[in-house]
XYZ file of C-alpha atoms in Angstrom:
414
model
C 5.697 -23.595 18.397
C 5.106 -19.897 17.800
C 6.511 -17.049 15.755
C 6.013 -15.218 12.486
C 8.380 -17.286 10.295
C 8.866 -14.359 7.928
C 11.995 -15.960 6.469
C 10.849 -19.577 6.404
C 11.678 -21.368 3.204
C 8.071 -22.144 2.364
C 7.173 -18.449 2.548
C 10.241 -17.482 0.537
C 9.366 -20.125 -2.048
C 5.924 -18.598 -2.568
C 7.162 -15.019 -2.724
C 10.032 -15.836 -5.070
C 7.615 -17.507 -7.463
C 5.384 -14.419 -7.308
C 8.170 -12.000 -8.407
C 6.506 -9.852 -11.082
C 9.656 -8.131 -12.341
C 11.063 -11.511 -13.390
C 7.737 -12.536 -14.919
C 7.461 -9.419 -17.089
C 11.084 -9.606 -18.241
C 10.604 -13.258 -19.206
C 7.296 -12.921 -21.062
C 6.978 -9.363 -22.434
C 8.760 -10.138 -25.672
C 10.494 -7.619 -27.946
C 8.543 -4.347 -27.597
C 11.067 -1.642 -28.529
C 10.038 1.911 -27.636
C 6.892 2.032 -25.521
C 4.643 4.351 -23.544
C 3.662 2.764 -20.244
C 0.797 2.796 -17.760
C 1.414 0.575 -14.723
C -1.375 0.188 -12.180
C -1.819 -2.124 -9.204
C -0.050 -3.582 -6.218
C 2.591 -4.936 -8.585
C 2.992 -1.748 -10.636
C 6.529 -0.924 -9.529
C 7.799 -4.485 -9.889
C 6.227 -4.819 -13.325
C 7.755 -1.519 -14.465
C 11.166 -2.752 -13.348
C 10.706 -5.856 -15.473
C 9.541 -3.831 -18.476
C 12.509 -1.467 -18.167
C 14.811 -4.467 -18.577
C 13.358 -5.434 -21.979
C 11.932 -2.217 -23.506
C 12.772 1.460 -23.960
C 10.184 3.359 -21.881
C 9.715 6.796 -23.473
C 7.403 8.028 -20.713
C 4.423 6.910 -18.696
C 2.321 6.916 -15.545
C 2.484 4.529 -12.596
C -0.153 4.132 -9.891
C 0.790 2.108 -6.811
C -0.181 1.828 -3.139
C 3.304 2.860 -2.033
C 6.189 5.044 -3.212
C 9.220 3.453 -4.807
C 11.702 3.760 -7.664
C 10.332 4.248 -11.189
C 12.056 5.133 -14.461
C 12.902 8.829 -14.647
C 10.425 9.377 -17.493
C 7.492 7.874 -15.541
C 5.306 9.930 -13.195
C 4.280 8.066 -10.048
C 0.953 8.510 -8.245
C 0.497 6.890 -4.844
C -3.151 5.961 -4.317
C -5.255 3.806 -2.012
C -6.594 0.273 -1.648
C -8.993 -1.437 -0.976
C -11.209 1.676 -0.889
C -10.544 4.485 -3.410
C -9.818 7.977 -2.129
C -9.244 11.359 -3.713
C -5.735 10.158 -4.532
C -7.269 7.331 -6.580
C -9.469 9.798 -8.457
C -6.476 12.070 -9.104
C -4.537 9.101 -10.452
C -7.476 8.071 -12.638
C -7.714 11.517 -14.182
C -3.956 11.569 -14.804
C -4.021 8.182 -16.553
C -7.023 9.194 -18.639
C -5.307 12.435 -19.720
C -2.114 10.569 -20.551
C -3.829 7.940 -22.718
C -5.843 10.620 -24.508
C -2.540 12.276 -25.498
C -1.314 9.205 -27.412
C -1.509 8.835 -31.172
C -0.645 6.774 -34.219
C 2.724 5.084 -33.986
C 2.696 4.848 -30.202
C 2.779 1.514 -28.400
C 0.916 1.671 -25.113
C 1.904 -1.041 -22.651
C -0.633 -1.453 -19.859
C 0.891 -3.244 -16.872
C -2.093 -4.325 -14.790
C -2.032 -6.145 -11.471
C -4.400 -6.731 -8.574
C -5.646 -3.662 -6.730
C -5.895 -1.583 -9.892
C -9.668 -1.242 -9.521
C -9.285 0.801 -6.338
C -6.020 2.594 -7.080
C -7.138 4.253 -10.324
C -10.661 5.513 -10.951
C -12.690 8.067 -12.864
C -16.310 7.699 -11.692
C -19.354 8.270 -13.904
C -21.425 9.224 -10.836
C -20.555 11.584 -7.996
C -17.523 10.554 -5.958
C -19.699 10.372 -2.840
C -22.214 7.983 -4.415
C -19.424 6.007 -6.038
C -17.746 5.413 -2.677
C -21.040 4.415 -1.039
C -21.574 1.809 -3.741
C -17.976 0.628 -3.493
C -18.211 -0.056 0.222
C -21.456 -2.004 -0.204
C -19.824 -4.168 -2.880
C -16.643 -4.688 -0.870
C -18.507 -6.110 2.138
C -21.032 -8.112 0.126
C -19.189 -11.396 -0.386
C -19.619 -11.121 -4.169
C -17.096 -12.914 -6.371
C -14.541 -10.706 -8.095
C -16.279 -11.270 -11.448
C -19.637 -10.177 -10.035
C -18.133 -7.169 -8.290
C -16.215 -6.015 -11.344
C -19.273 -6.419 -13.578
C -20.839 -3.671 -11.441
C -17.704 -1.522 -11.114
C -17.280 -1.385 -14.890
C -20.673 0.282 -15.263
C -19.586 3.149 -12.998
C -16.181 3.935 -14.519
C -14.807 5.977 -17.418
C -11.673 3.811 -17.363
C -12.614 0.202 -16.606
C -14.260 -2.429 -18.781
C -11.891 -1.816 -21.711
C -12.632 1.890 -21.951
C -8.985 2.914 -21.459
C -7.671 0.512 -24.086
C -10.417 1.511 -26.499
C -9.467 5.192 -26.181
C -5.849 4.385 -27.047
C -6.781 2.100 -29.944
C -9.205 4.666 -31.359
C -6.359 7.197 -31.424
C -4.235 4.794 -33.463
C -1.968 3.479 -30.705
C -1.006 -0.170 -30.449
C -2.363 -1.573 -27.172
C -0.401 -4.261 -25.328
C -1.595 -5.602 -21.973
C 0.839 -7.371 -19.645
C -1.275 -8.791 -16.844
C -0.448 -10.249 -13.444
C -3.604 -12.172 -12.635
C -5.079 -12.012 -9.136
C -8.389 -13.568 -10.197
C -9.448 -17.221 -10.253
C -8.924 -18.836 -13.680
C -7.154 -15.704 -14.986
C -9.743 -13.899 -17.119
C -7.899 -10.694 -18.245
C -11.178 -8.755 -18.163
C -11.474 -9.367 -14.421
C -7.974 -8.187 -13.454
C -8.236 -4.586 -12.272
C -11.703 -4.492 -13.888
C -10.051 -4.922 -17.306
C -9.093 -1.335 -18.297
C -7.195 -2.378 -21.417
C -9.086 -5.400 -22.776
C -12.586 -5.782 -24.271
C -15.336 -6.262 -21.713
C -17.214 -9.552 -21.448
C -19.938 -8.292 -19.090
C -23.099 -6.240 -19.630
C -25.333 -3.895 -17.616
C -27.984 -6.623 -17.503
C -25.487 -9.013 -15.941
C -24.520 -6.427 -13.314
C -28.184 -5.758 -12.545
C -28.864 -9.487 -12.110
C -25.941 -9.953 -9.712
C -27.111 -7.036 -7.584
C -30.704 -8.253 -7.459
C -29.770 -11.844 -6.616
C -27.429 -10.671 -3.840
C -30.118 -8.394 -2.390
C -27.981 -5.288 -2.918
C -29.944 -3.366 -5.533
C -32.113 -1.367 -3.130
C -29.120 -0.421 -0.967
C -27.257 1.364 -3.751
C -27.414 5.164 -4.206
C -30.155 6.275 -6.589
C -27.652 7.694 -9.091
C -25.942 4.297 -9.366
C -29.216 2.457 -9.900
C -30.335 5.047 -12.444
C -27.092 4.712 -14.434
C -27.254 0.914 -14.569
C -30.984 0.949 -15.420
C -30.388 3.394 -18.274
C -27.856 1.042 -19.891
C -29.838 -2.184 -19.622
C -30.544 -3.872 -22.937
C -27.432 -2.384 -24.529
C -23.659 -2.497 -24.341
C -22.018 0.352 -22.464
C -18.429 -0.865 -22.691
C -16.350 -1.861 -25.757
C -16.694 -5.536 -26.673
C -13.849 -5.478 -29.210
C -10.912 -3.359 -30.342
C -7.363 -4.116 -31.562
C -5.193 -5.213 -28.641
C -2.855 -7.852 -27.296
C -3.114 -9.401 -23.850
C -0.502 -11.597 -22.165
C -0.975 -13.022 -18.687
C 2.643 -12.883 -17.515
C 2.021 -14.264 -14.019
C -0.774 -16.214 -12.354
C -1.561 -18.108 -9.183
C -1.030 -21.469 -10.876
C 2.607 -20.524 -11.596
C 3.143 -20.033 -7.856
C 1.435 -23.320 -6.966
C 3.562 -25.258 -9.462
C 6.773 -23.646 -8.181
C 5.802 -24.593 -4.632
C 5.128 -28.168 -5.727
C 8.575 -28.321 -7.341
C 10.124 -27.102 -4.092
C 8.282 -29.156 -1.467
C 6.341 -31.822 -3.337
C 2.622 -32.469 -3.160
C -0.364 -32.331 -5.489
C -1.588 -29.125 -7.139
C -5.382 -29.375 -6.954
C -6.657 -26.049 -8.325
C -5.875 -22.343 -8.603
C -9.558 -21.441 -8.879
C -10.917 -21.678 -5.321
C -13.859 -19.313 -4.827
C -16.729 -18.979 -2.360
C -16.960 -17.915 1.256
C -13.550 -18.458 2.856
C -15.086 -20.196 5.876
C -16.939 -22.627 3.586
C -13.872 -23.247 1.434
C -11.760 -23.984 4.509
C -14.185 -26.685 5.585
C -14.265 -28.128 2.051
C -10.471 -28.326 1.817
C -10.246 -30.074 5.193
C -12.545 -32.815 3.901
C -10.631 -32.992 0.607
C -7.422 -33.606 2.565
C -9.049 -36.463 4.489
C -10.076 -38.129 1.231
C -7.138 -37.315 -1.066
C -4.275 -37.362 1.408
C -1.500 -34.771 1.651
C 0.347 -32.626 0.748
C -2.255 -30.623 -1.173
C -1.497 -27.276 -2.829
C -4.389 -24.978 -3.738
C -4.967 -21.332 -4.611
C -7.633 -18.852 -5.577
C -9.636 -15.983 -4.164
C -12.219 -16.943 -1.561
C -14.363 -14.047 -0.380
C -15.501 -12.791 3.016
C -18.928 -11.328 3.685
C -18.281 -8.676 6.322
C -20.864 -8.815 9.112
C -18.879 -7.565 12.112
C -16.184 -5.076 12.978
C -13.346 -7.385 13.963
C -9.986 -7.959 12.346
C -9.804 -10.712 9.802
C -9.291 -11.694 6.214
C -9.588 -14.583 3.821
C -6.588 -16.467 5.207
C -7.780 -16.386 8.825
C -11.415 -17.259 7.996
C -10.190 -20.147 5.839
C -7.658 -21.469 8.357
C -9.951 -21.268 11.391
C -12.707 -23.086 9.517
C -10.180 -25.671 8.326
C -9.104 -26.285 11.932
C -12.700 -26.888 13.027
C -13.181 -29.530 10.328
C -9.790 -31.266 10.259
C -8.670 -34.259 12.304
C -5.469 -35.888 13.447
C -2.221 -34.362 12.224
C -3.656 -32.151 9.463
C -2.412 -28.570 9.284
C -2.638 -25.716 6.774
C -0.673 -22.630 5.765
C -2.760 -19.852 4.183
C -0.785 -17.011 2.582
C -1.697 -13.909 0.535
C 0.959 -13.256 -2.104
C 0.535 -9.481 -1.789
C 1.614 -9.696 1.852
C -1.467 -7.990 3.275
C -4.674 -9.926 3.930
C -7.860 -8.070 4.838
C -7.443 -5.552 7.663
C -4.945 -7.702 9.577
C -1.596 -6.291 8.471
C -0.417 -9.901 8.087
C 0.330 -11.942 4.984
C -1.294 -15.061 6.358
C -1.611 -17.618 9.123
C -1.276 -21.299 9.811
C -3.504 -23.716 11.724
C -2.122 -26.816 13.421
C -3.766 -29.548 15.550
C -3.188 -27.584 18.775
C -4.869 -24.372 17.630
C -8.361 -25.096 18.965
C -6.991 -26.119 22.344
C -5.011 -22.870 22.559
C -8.108 -20.874 21.593
C -10.172 -22.549 24.321
C -7.470 -21.938 26.926
C -7.424 -18.260 25.934
C -11.187 -18.048 26.600
C -12.163 -17.249 23.020
C -15.503 -18.290 21.518
C -14.969 -19.497 17.939
C -18.600 -18.882 16.969
C -18.353 -15.301 18.167
C -15.088 -14.811 16.287
C -16.837 -15.746 13.044
C -19.879 -13.578 13.846
C -17.677 -10.526 14.370
C -15.272 -11.284 11.484
C -12.627 -11.295 14.208
C -10.917 -14.461 13.011
C -7.393 -13.041 13.015
C -7.363 -12.582 16.791
C -6.647 -16.216 17.745
C -3.769 -16.479 15.269
C -2.248 -13.203 16.424
C -2.672 -14.123 20.091
C -1.066 -17.547 19.709
C 1.823 -16.582 17.432
C 0.464 -18.237 14.313
C 0.576 -15.186 12.023
C 3.004 -14.496 9.183
C 4.158 -10.957 8.404
C 6.009 -10.043 5.220
C 4.868 -6.494 4.522
C 3.804 -5.469 1.027
C 5.484 -7.775 -1.491
C 5.029 -5.768 -4.702
C 3.025 -8.656 -6.125
C -0.552 -9.915 -6.066
C -1.242 -13.410 -7.376
C -4.053 -14.465 -5.051
C -3.858 -16.789 -2.070
C -1.885 -19.988 -1.589
C -3.010 -22.850 0.667
C -0.632 -25.661 1.610
C -2.151 -28.635 3.460
C 0.030 -31.312 5.048
C 0.742 -33.284 8.183
C 1.764 -30.926 10.972
C 5.075 -32.735 11.497
C 6.061 -31.866 7.902
C 4.614 -28.350 7.724
C 6.355 -27.505 11.006
C 9.703 -28.328 9.373
C 8.872 -26.209 6.327
C 7.916 -23.255 8.505
C 11.172 -23.614 10.385
C 13.118 -23.518 7.123
C 13.830 -27.135 6.216
C 13.135 -29.526 3.343
C 13.074 -27.207 0.352
C 15.432 -27.918 -2.486
C 17.541 -24.861 -3.281
C 17.515 -23.943 -6.963
C 14.050 -25.301 -7.620
C 12.254 -21.980 -7.299
């Protein structure tokens, strides 16, 4: 069995549940006239939802791709997962816009995953900022650890943007699509509009423990050192924060559609370790199991791979019998693969061996996508306009095969 299964019902079930325009429209409440800043992979979808329930006077949107926005909103297309000059331009534009607000204004911040990279105003040189960013991105740090560092280097993140608006007398409302495990608003997009719950000392500790401190540019180390023992980001200011969409919502919708047990939406750790863990959980607990979260990948090689392929290949090495897994990124783009996800079935390892691939070498080079691409076990959706973390569905292969082919989902349950 091979193919991309872009239109399979299980994939459509996940993506329908991750629709951010519907989530915003359902949970934003009565906001009246608003000024809007929408940033992230879901910016355009979230704006569409806001437009359905509020009168958007004007605003700024920052997204990784062009698309329709309200006539009064200026769109900036920027870059992810590594910021570029377009991200810095967008950051300056958002900062200028928020600084123009005043008493009587309601600022709605629509924040979704990817916002950290798409919008930035560095407190060190752009060159040093980008050097630090790349070190963090390849480090295998959790999103909380990574964002604790990023907030120290930004004029926007860690609540600074929301604090500016509140200090000028504007009402600050955050509508958040969570792409972080356990849905801490301060971790989504590095928390531009909510009070910060991290400190410079915490960032310093994470960097030292991970062995990264000495690799950072001197200007970055000097900035963090100078703030130790104090707070450099706002710990409180008037605001509202509503998590309008989260990974757990997607997992529960999938359970309603195909059955199974929702185990957790908070999976973290190295994707290859988590894949092995989930394989053993399935042996003990039985199937179907539905899980989600944000495992990380420490980049050691130059291959093509992402969290879904590292997870699924590791799962295959540790599973037995008829166990199979679907691993899917709700944003539609995992790592540097161009794919939304992959699946692993009981025949995968045999197909890899017949193709002459060395699994150990694939892991060493972070080239774990290659076997899935070569054997037709990759799923392509393109950018979905959402970002609610990863979804993992574990079941017997005979059942998952039917779901991939489009069967056994109850219409109307999504």
